[in-house]
Amino acid sequence: MLFNSLAFIFLFLPVTVAVYFALNRHRLTVAAKAWLVAASLFFYSYWDVAYLPLMLTSILFNFAVGAALSGGLAAGRLNSAAARKLVLTFAIAANLGLLGFFKYADFFLGNVNVALGADFALLHIVLPLGISFFTFTQIAYLVDAHAGTVKENDYLNYSLFVTFFPHLLAGPILHHREMMPQFDSLRAKALNYKNLSVGLYLFFIGFFKKVALADTFATWANAGFGAAHSLTLIEAWTASLSYTLQLYFDFSGYTDMALGAALMLNIRLPINFNSPYRASSIQDFWRRWHITLSRFLRDYLYIPLGGNRSGSLRTYGNLMATFVLGGLWHGPAWTFVAWGTLHGAALVAHRMWSQMGLRMHRVLAWFVTFNFINLTWVFFRAKNWDQAVDMLQAMAGMNGVVLPEWLGRFLYALAPHGVRFGHPLAQINGDLTTLPMIAAGLGLALFAANSNALAHSFKPGRRTLVFTIALAIGGFMAMTSVTEFLYYNF
């Protein structure tokens, strides 16, 4: 089920919230938790019930292992550190093996076919929604259970932690210790009208971002990448910027809707998005973009590899390994590996630059950072390597330049140099609104108060109510179809 669907907004969400608080009001707290688990499983199964057994099996397996690890100091065979580490290693391998089978089997087979000239049949497995997120969430739990920082002996609690519907399909990636105390809090079991108001406010901010902004930019981005081989300079940059803004408003919109839906249930999910296009360095960008994924990669990959504890060369290698694997996590394609490699290399370059004591003016630093991000998103969006190369060549002007026809009267001298005059956005289906929309989107991303600040400064009143209703109406009027969120594919 999609957050931006009418079924979710007018049926699933209000019914789930109402029943949850009704059960708690009658002190049926266990039934209330069970209701949230059942609702979350229905939310997941709405897409394809065939993958529900997979999720339930994953939850049961990881709960059993986590219980053994967290109670291992007094559990006979798991009393030794070696046995506990062996169990943890096996469990992590099992989780990654499951993820690898569904997400990377065809990628592996395809590359074997190319490398060896073989003809293995591809499996064409449909990727279960959310598998990357609930797998990482559970791996984090197992590592924390092994470290003794969390302990969960209640299967219902653990199921709620994993399946809680606001985060289930595209994050944030959660820690048990930041979530379960909230569900067990007595104050969280009573309907809180302030949380309900702020939650609705956040939800419709995200809804507007997704439906009115991200889906609008998607039309130009999709057309542009579909015709990357023949785009002219202005078309290529417009298409790439459209995707950069589509991804921004799509992901931040999802995050706002997830945080808003959770807050209606008195649950505060961790902030996962904090105006990343304002970043003045690549390090700053990763402190703002997909914050919980950055935290996971740091705590469970970069630091275990050695972090920055073993000298500069080892640190650079750890950064590269972390981001190459982070790129591959996003998708089974060499374009994602290239994207991760470029970001890893940029972080190494930033670290070297900082160690040499060099500085750059903040505006120039932002300009370099933003354009690097925009260029590398090309690899993130492209369906294959050829499409990425075509788009970058077009952005370099290798397919020529088309300027508006009316400029031909003034700039006709440029015609012998490969400049043509006509419709400068024809191949991406652009119109008079395209460039103003991109300018407005950049303005919002760079200068407007973000959702975290708006939620923090929320004040109930007529103006806030009118603003929220306007966002909702604007979103519904802009919605021509129900489109998936981009991170559902990862």
Coordinates of C-alpha atoms in Angstrom, one line a residue:
M1 CA 0.0 0.0 0.0
L2 CA 1.3 3.5 -0.9
F3 CA 1.2 6.4 1.5
N4 CA -0.1 8.6 -1.3
S5 CA -3.0 6.3 -2.2
L6 CA -6.6 7.2 -1.4
A7 CA -7.0 3.8 0.4
F8 CA -4.2 4.7 2.8
I9 CA -5.2 8.2 3.5
F10 CA -9.0 7.8 3.9
L11 CA -9.2 4.2 5.2
F12 CA -6.1 2.5 6.4
L13 CA -4.5 5.3 8.4
P14 CA -7.6 6.7 10.2
V15 CA -8.9 3.2 11.0
T16 CA -5.5 2.0 12.3
V17 CA -5.1 5.1 14.5
A18 CA -8.7 5.0 15.8
V19 CA -8.7 1.3 16.7
Y20 CA -5.3 1.5 18.3
F21 CA -6.3 4.2 20.7
A22 CA -9.7 2.7 21.4
L23 CA -8.0 -0.5 22.5
N24 CA -5.6 1.3 24.7
R25 CA -8.4 3.4 26.2
H26 CA -10.0 0.1 27.4
R27 CA -6.5 -0.9 28.7
L28 CA -6.2 -3.7 26.1
T29 CA -2.6 -2.7 25.6
V30 CA -1.4 -6.1 24.3
A31 CA -4.4 -6.2 21.9
A32 CA -3.4 -2.7 20.8
K33 CA 0.1 -3.8 19.9
A34 CA -1.2 -6.9 18.2
W35 CA -3.6 -4.6 16.2
L36 CA -0.6 -2.5 15.0
V37 CA 1.3 -5.6 14.0
A38 CA -1.7 -7.0 12.1
A39 CA -2.3 -3.6 10.4
S40 CA 1.3 -3.4 9.5
L41 CA 1.3 -6.9 8.0
F42 CA -1.8 -6.1 6.0
F43 CA -0.2 -2.9 4.8
Y44 CA 2.8 -5.0 3.6
S45 CA 0.7 -7.7 2.1
Y46 CA -1.5 -5.3 0.2
W47 CA 1.1 -5.2 -2.5
D48 CA 1.6 -9.0 -2.7
V49 CA 0.6 -11.4 0.0
A50 CA 2.9 -14.1 -1.5
Y51 CA 5.9 -12.4 0.3
L52 CA 4.2 -12.3 3.8
P53 CA 5.6 -15.8 4.8
L54 CA 9.1 -14.5 3.9
M55 CA 8.8 -11.6 6.2
L56 CA 7.3 -13.7 9.0
T57 CA 10.0 -16.3 8.7
S58 CA 12.7 -13.6 8.8
I59 CA 11.1 -12.1 11.9
L60 CA 10.9 -15.4 13.7
F61 CA 14.5 -16.4 12.8
N62 CA 16.0 -13.1 13.9
F63 CA 13.9 -13.0 17.1
A64 CA 15.1 -16.4 18.1
V65 CA 18.7 -15.6 17.4
G66 CA 18.5 -12.2 19.1
A67 CA 17.0 -13.8 22.2
A68 CA 19.8 -16.4 22.3
L69 CA 22.4 -13.7 21.9
S70 CA 21.0 -11.3 24.5
G71 CA 20.6 -14.1 27.0
G72 CA 23.7 -15.8 26.0
L73 CA 25.8 -15.1 29.1
A74 CA 23.7 -17.6 31.0
A75 CA 22.6 -19.8 28.2
G76 CA 25.0 -22.8 28.3
R77 CA 26.5 -23.2 24.9
L78 CA 26.4 -19.5 24.1
N79 CA 28.3 -18.7 27.3
S80 CA 31.5 -18.4 25.4
A81 CA 32.4 -15.4 23.3
A82 CA 33.4 -17.6 20.4
A83 CA 30.1 -19.3 20.3
R84 CA 28.2 -16.1 20.5
K85 CA 30.3 -14.6 17.7
L86 CA 29.7 -17.7 15.6
V87 CA 26.0 -17.5 16.0
L88 CA 26.0 -13.7 15.2
T89 CA 28.1 -14.4 12.1
F90 CA 25.8 -17.1 10.9
A91 CA 22.7 -15.0 11.5
I92 CA 24.1 -12.0 9.6
A93 CA 25.2 -14.3 6.8
A94 CA 21.7 -15.8 6.6
N95 CA 20.1 -12.3 6.4
L96 CA 22.5 -11.1 3.8
G97 CA 22.1 -14.4 1.9
L98 CA 18.3 -13.9 1.8
L99 CA 18.8 -10.3 0.6
G100 CA 21.4 -11.4 -1.9
F101 CA 19.2 -14.1 -3.4
F102 CA 16.2 -11.9 -4.0
K103 CA 18.2 -8.7 -4.9
Y104 CA 21.4 -9.9 -6.6
A105 CA 20.8 -13.4 -8.1
D106 CA 20.1 -12.2 -11.6
F107 CA 22.9 -9.6 -11.4
F108 CA 25.4 -12.3 -10.5
L109 CA 24.1 -14.7 -13.1
G110 CA 24.2 -12.0 -15.8
N111 CA 27.8 -11.1 -15.0
V112 CA 28.8 -14.7 -15.0
N113 CA 27.3 -15.1 -18.4
V114 CA 29.2 -12.1 -19.7
A115 CA 32.5 -13.1 -18.1
L116 CA 32.5 -16.8 -19.0
G117 CA 30.4 -16.7 -22.1
A118 CA 27.9 -18.9 -20.3
D119 CA 24.1 -19.1 -20.8
F120 CA 22.6 -19.5 -17.3
A121 CA 18.9 -18.6 -17.3
L122 CA 18.0 -15.6 -15.3
L123 CA 15.6 -16.2 -12.5
H124 CA 13.6 -12.9 -13.0
I125 CA 12.8 -12.7 -9.3
V126 CA 10.5 -9.9 -8.2
L127 CA 12.1 -8.0 -5.3
P128 CA 10.0 -8.1 -2.2
L129 CA 9.2 -4.5 -1.1
G130 CA 11.2 -3.3 1.8
I131 CA 13.5 -6.3 2.1
S132 CA 16.6 -4.1 2.2
F133 CA 15.2 -2.0 5.0
F134 CA 13.8 -4.7 7.2
T135 CA 17.0 -6.8 6.7
F136 CA 19.3 -3.9 7.8
T137 CA 17.0 -3.1 10.7
Q138 CA 17.2 -6.7 11.9
I139 CA 21.0 -7.0 11.4
A140 CA 21.4 -3.9 13.5
Y141 CA 19.3 -5.5 16.2
L142 CA 21.4 -8.7 16.2
V143 CA 24.6 -6.8 16.5
D144 CA 23.2 -4.7 19.4
A145 CA 21.9 -7.9 21.1
H146 CA 25.3 -9.5 20.8
A147 CA 26.9 -6.3 22.3
G148 CA 24.4 -6.5 25.2
T149 CA 22.8 -3.1 24.5
V150 CA 19.3 -4.5 23.7
K151 CA 17.3 -7.4 24.9
E152 CA 13.8 -8.5 23.7
N153 CA 12.1 -11.6 25.0
D154 CA 8.6 -10.7 23.7
Y155 CA 7.8 -11.9 20.2
L156 CA 5.0 -9.4 19.8
N157 CA 7.2 -6.5 20.7
Y158 CA 9.9 -7.6 18.3
S159 CA 7.3 -8.1 15.5
L160 CA 6.0 -4.6 16.1
F161 CA 9.6 -3.2 16.0
V162 CA 10.2 -4.7 12.6
T163 CA 6.9 -4.3 10.9
F164 CA 5.7 -0.9 12.1
F165 CA 4.2 0.3 8.9
P166 CA 5.5 3.9 8.7
H167 CA 9.1 2.7 8.3
L168 CA 8.6 -0.7 6.8
L169 CA 9.0 -0.1 3.1
A170 CA 11.6 2.6 2.8
G171 CA 13.0 3.4 6.2
P172 CA 14.1 5.1 8.4
I173 CA 16.4 2.2 9.5
L174 CA 15.6 1.8 13.2
H175 CA 17.3 0.7 16.4
H176 CA 15.3 -1.3 18.9
R177 CA 16.5 0.8 21.8
E178 CA 15.0 4.0 20.3
M179 CA 11.7 2.5 19.4
M180 CA 10.4 0.0 22.0
P181 CA 10.5 2.3 25.0
Q182 CA 8.1 4.6 23.1
F183 CA 5.6 1.8 22.5
D184 CA 5.8 0.8 26.2
S185 CA 5.3 4.4 27.5
L186 CA 2.0 4.9 29.2
R187 CA 1.8 8.5 27.8
A188 CA 2.1 7.1 24.2
K189 CA -1.1 4.9 24.7
A190 CA -3.5 7.9 25.0
L191 CA -4.6 10.0 22.0
N192 CA -2.5 13.1 21.9
Y193 CA -4.2 15.9 19.9
K194 CA -1.0 17.9 19.5
N195 CA 0.9 14.9 18.1
L196 CA -2.1 14.1 15.9
S197 CA -2.1 17.7 14.6
V198 CA 1.6 17.8 14.0
G199 CA 1.5 14.4 12.4
L200 CA -1.2 15.5 9.9
Y201 CA 0.7 18.6 9.2
L202 CA 3.9 16.7 8.4
F203 CA 2.0 14.0 6.5
F204 CA 0.4 16.5 4.1
I205 CA 3.6 18.4 3.6
G206 CA 5.1 15.2 2.5
F207 CA 2.1 14.3 0.4
F208 CA 2.3 17.6 -1.5
K209 CA 6.0 17.2 -2.0
K210 CA 5.5 13.7 -3.5
V211 CA 2.4 14.3 -5.7
A212 CA 2.7 18.0 -6.7
L213 CA 6.5 18.3 -6.9
A214 CA 8.3 15.0 -7.3
D215 CA 5.8 13.5 -9.8
T216 CA 5.9 16.7 -11.8
F217 CA 9.7 16.7 -12.1
A218 CA 9.4 13.0 -12.9
T219 CA 7.7 13.7 -16.3
W220 CA 10.8 15.7 -17.5
A221 CA 13.3 13.4 -16.0
N222 CA 11.8 10.2 -17.4
A223 CA 11.4 11.7 -20.9
G224 CA 15.0 13.0 -20.7
F225 CA 16.7 9.8 -19.6
G226 CA 14.6 7.9 -22.2
A227 CA 16.0 10.0 -24.9
A228 CA 19.5 10.5 -23.4
H229 CA 21.3 9.6 -26.7
S230 CA 20.0 12.6 -28.6
L231 CA 19.5 15.3 -25.9
T232 CA 20.9 18.7 -26.5
L233 CA 22.8 20.7 -23.8
I234 CA 19.8 22.5 -22.3
E235 CA 17.6 19.4 -22.4
A236 CA 20.2 17.2 -20.7
W237 CA 20.8 19.6 -17.9
T238 CA 17.1 20.2 -17.4
A239 CA 16.5 16.4 -17.3
S240 CA 19.3 15.8 -14.8
L241 CA 18.2 18.7 -12.6
S242 CA 14.6 17.4 -12.8
Y243 CA 15.7 14.0 -11.6
T244 CA 17.8 15.6 -8.8
L245 CA 14.7 17.4 -7.6
Q246 CA 12.4 14.5 -8.2
L247 CA 14.5 12.3 -5.9
Y248 CA 14.8 15.1 -3.3
F249 CA 11.1 15.7 -3.0
D250 CA 10.1 12.1 -3.5
F251 CA 12.4 10.9 -0.6
S252 CA 11.8 13.8 1.6
G253 CA 8.1 13.5 1.0
Y254 CA 8.1 9.8 2.0
T255 CA 10.1 10.7 5.1
D256 CA 7.7 13.4 6.1
M257 CA 4.7 11.1 5.6
A258 CA 6.4 8.3 7.5
L259 CA 7.3 10.6 10.4
G260 CA 3.8 12.2 10.4
A261 CA 1.9 8.8 10.3
A262 CA 4.1 7.5 13.2
L263 CA 3.6 10.7 15.2
M264 CA -0.2 10.3 15.0
L265 CA 0.4 7.1 17.0
N266 CA 2.7 9.0 19.4
I267 CA 5.8 7.5 18.0
R268 CA 8.8 9.6 17.0
L269 CA 10.8 8.1 14.2
P270 CA 14.4 9.4 13.8
I271 CA 15.0 12.2 11.5
N272 CA 16.2 10.8 8.2
F273 CA 16.4 13.9 5.9
N274 CA 17.8 17.4 6.7
S275 CA 18.1 19.7 3.7
P276 CA 20.9 17.7 2.0
Y277 CA 21.2 20.0 -1.0
R278 CA 22.4 22.8 1.3
A279 CA 25.5 20.8 2.0
S280 CA 28.8 22.5 1.4
S281 CA 30.9 19.3 1.3
I282 CA 30.2 15.7 0.5
Q283 CA 30.7 14.7 4.1
D284 CA 28.0 17.3 5.1
F285 CA 25.8 15.8 2.4
W286 CA 25.9 12.3 3.9
R287 CA 25.2 13.8 7.3
R288 CA 21.9 15.1 5.9
W289 CA 20.8 12.5 3.2
H290 CA 19.3 9.2 4.4
I291 CA 20.7 9.9 7.8
T292 CA 19.8 6.4 9.3
L293 CA 21.5 4.6 6.4
S294 CA 24.6 6.7 6.9
R295 CA 24.5 5.8 10.6
F296 CA 24.1 2.1 9.8
L297 CA 27.0 2.1 7.3
R298 CA 29.1 3.9 9.8
D299 CA 28.3 1.8 12.8
Y300 CA 28.0 -1.6 11.2
L301 CA 30.5 -1.4 8.3
Y302 CA 32.9 1.5 8.4
I303 CA 33.8 1.2 12.1
P304 CA 34.1 -2.7 12.1
L305 CA 36.4 -2.4 9.1
G306 CA 38.7 -0.2 11.3
G307 CA 37.2 3.2 10.7
N308 CA 40.0 5.9 11.0
R309 CA 42.0 4.0 13.6
S310 CA 44.8 2.6 11.5
G311 CA 46.3 5.5 9.6
S312 CA 45.2 7.4 6.5
L313 CA 45.6 4.8 3.8
R314 CA 43.5 2.3 5.8
T315 CA 40.9 5.0 6.5
Y316 CA 40.7 5.8 2.8
G317 CA 40.3 2.1 2.0
N318 CA 37.6 1.7 4.6
L319 CA 35.7 4.7 3.2
M320 CA 35.9 3.4 -0.4
A321 CA 34.7 -0.1 0.7
T322 CA 31.8 1.3 2.7
F323 CA 30.5 3.4 -0.2
V324 CA 31.1 0.8 -2.9
L325 CA 29.0 -1.6 -0.8
G326 CA 26.5 1.2 0.0
G327 CA 26.1 1.8 -3.7
L328 CA 25.6 -1.8 -4.4
W329 CA 23.0 -1.9 -1.6
H330 CA 20.9 0.6 -3.6
G331 CA 20.6 -1.8 -6.6
P332 CA 22.0 -4.7 -8.5
A333 CA 23.7 -2.8 -11.3
W334 CA 27.2 -1.5 -12.1
T335 CA 25.8 2.0 -12.3
F336 CA 25.0 1.9 -8.6
V337 CA 28.6 0.6 -7.9
A338 CA 29.9 3.5 -10.0
W339 CA 27.7 5.9 -8.0
G340 CA 29.0 4.5 -4.7
T341 CA 32.6 4.5 -5.9
L342 CA 32.4 8.2 -6.9
H343 CA 31.0 9.2 -3.5
G344 CA 33.6 7.1 -1.7
A345 CA 36.3 8.8 -3.8
A346 CA 34.8 12.2 -3.1
L347 CA 34.9 11.5 0.6
V348 CA 38.5 10.5 0.4
A349 CA 39.3 13.6 -1.5
H350 CA 37.5 15.7 1.1
R351 CA 39.3 14.1 3.9
M352 CA 42.7 14.7 2.2
W353 CA 41.7 18.3 1.5
S354 CA 40.8 18.9 5.1
Q355 CA 44.0 17.2 6.4
M356 CA 46.1 19.6 4.3
G357 CA 44.3 22.5 6.0
L358 CA 42.8 23.8 2.7
R359 CA 39.6 25.8 2.7
M360 CA 37.2 26.9 0.0
H361 CA 34.7 29.8 0.1
R362 CA 31.4 28.4 1.3
V363 CA 29.4 29.4 -1.8
L364 CA 32.0 27.8 -4.1
A365 CA 32.1 24.7 -1.8
W366 CA 28.3 24.4 -2.1
F367 CA 28.5 24.9 -5.9
V368 CA 31.1 22.1 -6.3
T369 CA 29.2 19.8 -3.9
F370 CA 25.8 20.3 -5.6
N371 CA 27.1 19.8 -9.1
F372 CA 29.0 16.7 -8.1
I373 CA 25.8 15.3 -6.5
N374 CA 23.8 16.2 -9.6
L375 CA 26.3 14.6 -12.0
T376 CA 26.5 11.4 -9.9
W377 CA 22.7 11.1 -9.7
V378 CA 23.0 10.3 -13.4
F379 CA 24.5 6.9 -12.6
F380 CA 21.8 6.5 -9.9
R381 CA 19.0 7.0 -12.3
A382 CA 20.3 5.5 -15.6
K383 CA 19.0 2.1 -16.5
N384 CA 22.4 1.0 -17.7
W385 CA 25.9 2.2 -18.4
D386 CA 25.2 3.3 -21.9
Q387 CA 22.4 5.5 -20.8
A388 CA 24.6 7.1 -18.2
V389 CA 27.3 7.8 -20.7
D390 CA 24.8 9.2 -23.2
M391 CA 23.4 11.6 -20.6
L392 CA 26.8 12.8 -19.5
Q393 CA 27.9 13.4 -23.1
A394 CA 24.7 15.4 -23.7
M395 CA 25.4 17.4 -20.6
A396 CA 28.8 18.2 -22.0
G397 CA 27.2 19.6 -25.1
M398 CA 28.4 16.9 -27.4
N399 CA 24.9 16.8 -29.1
G400 CA 24.9 20.5 -29.7
V401 CA 22.8 23.3 -28.3
V402 CA 19.3 24.5 -29.1
L403 CA 18.3 28.0 -28.0
P404 CA 14.8 29.4 -28.1
E405 CA 13.8 30.4 -31.7
W406 CA 13.2 34.1 -30.8
L407 CA 16.9 34.4 -29.9
G408 CA 17.9 33.6 -33.5
R409 CA 17.3 37.2 -34.5
F410 CA 20.0 38.3 -32.1
L411 CA 22.4 35.4 -32.0
Y412 CA 22.3 34.2 -35.6
A413 CA 26.1 34.5 -35.7
L414 CA 26.3 31.4 -33.6
A415 CA 24.6 29.2 -36.2
P416 CA 27.9 28.2 -38.0
H417 CA 29.3 27.0 -34.6
G418 CA 26.7 24.3 -34.1
V419 CA 24.0 26.4 -32.3
R420 CA 20.5 25.7 -33.5
F421 CA 17.3 27.7 -32.8
G422 CA 13.9 26.1 -32.0
H423 CA 12.2 24.5 -29.0
P424 CA 15.1 24.0 -26.4
L425 CA 13.1 21.4 -24.4
A426 CA 11.3 19.5 -27.1
Q427 CA 12.7 16.0 -26.4
I428 CA 11.8 16.1 -22.7
N429 CA 8.3 17.4 -23.3
G430 CA 9.2 20.7 -21.5
D431 CA 7.0 23.8 -21.7
L432 CA 6.9 27.3 -20.3
T433 CA 6.6 26.0 -16.7
T434 CA 9.6 23.7 -16.8
L435 CA 12.4 26.1 -16.0
P436 CA 10.4 28.1 -13.5
M437 CA 9.5 24.9 -11.7
I438 CA 13.1 23.9 -11.5
A439 CA 14.0 27.3 -10.1
A440 CA 11.2 27.1 -7.6
G441 CA 12.2 23.5 -6.6
L442 CA 15.8 24.6 -6.0
G443 CA 14.6 27.6 -4.1
L444 CA 12.5 25.4 -1.8
A445 CA 15.4 22.9 -1.3
L446 CA 18.0 25.6 -0.6
F447 CA 16.1 28.4 1.3
A448 CA 12.8 27.3 2.6
A449 CA 12.4 26.0 6.2
N450 CA 12.5 22.2 6.1
S451 CA 10.0 19.9 7.6
N452 CA 12.0 19.3 10.7
A453 CA 12.0 23.0 11.5
L454 CA 8.3 23.4 10.5
A455 CA 7.3 20.5 12.9
H456 CA 9.4 22.0 15.7
S457 CA 7.9 25.4 15.4
F458 CA 4.3 24.1 14.8
K459 CA 1.6 26.2 16.4
P460 CA -2.0 25.2 16.1
G461 CA -4.3 27.9 14.7
R462 CA -6.3 29.1 11.8
R463 CA -3.3 29.8 9.6
T464 CA -1.8 26.4 10.2
L465 CA -5.1 24.7 9.5
V466 CA -5.6 26.6 6.3
F467 CA -2.0 25.9 5.2
T468 CA -2.5 22.1 5.9
I469 CA -5.8 22.0 4.0
A470 CA -4.3 23.9 1.1
L471 CA -1.4 21.4 0.9
A472 CA -3.9 18.5 0.9
I473 CA -6.2 20.0 -1.7
G474 CA -3.2 21.0 -3.9
G475 CA -1.9 17.4 -3.6
F476 CA -5.2 15.8 -4.5
M477 CA -5.7 18.2 -7.4
A478 CA -2.2 17.5 -8.8
M479 CA -2.6 13.7 -8.4
T480 CA -3.3 12.1 -11.8
S481 CA -2.3 8.6 -10.7
V482 CA -0.8 6.8 -7.7
T483 CA 2.9 6.5 -8.2
E484 CA 5.5 4.5 -6.2
F485 CA 8.2 6.1 -4.1
L486 CA 11.6 5.8 -5.6
Y487 CA 13.2 4.2 -2.6
Y488 CA 10.6 1.3 -2.7
N489 CA 12.8 0.0 -5.5
F490 CA 15.9 -0.3 -3.3

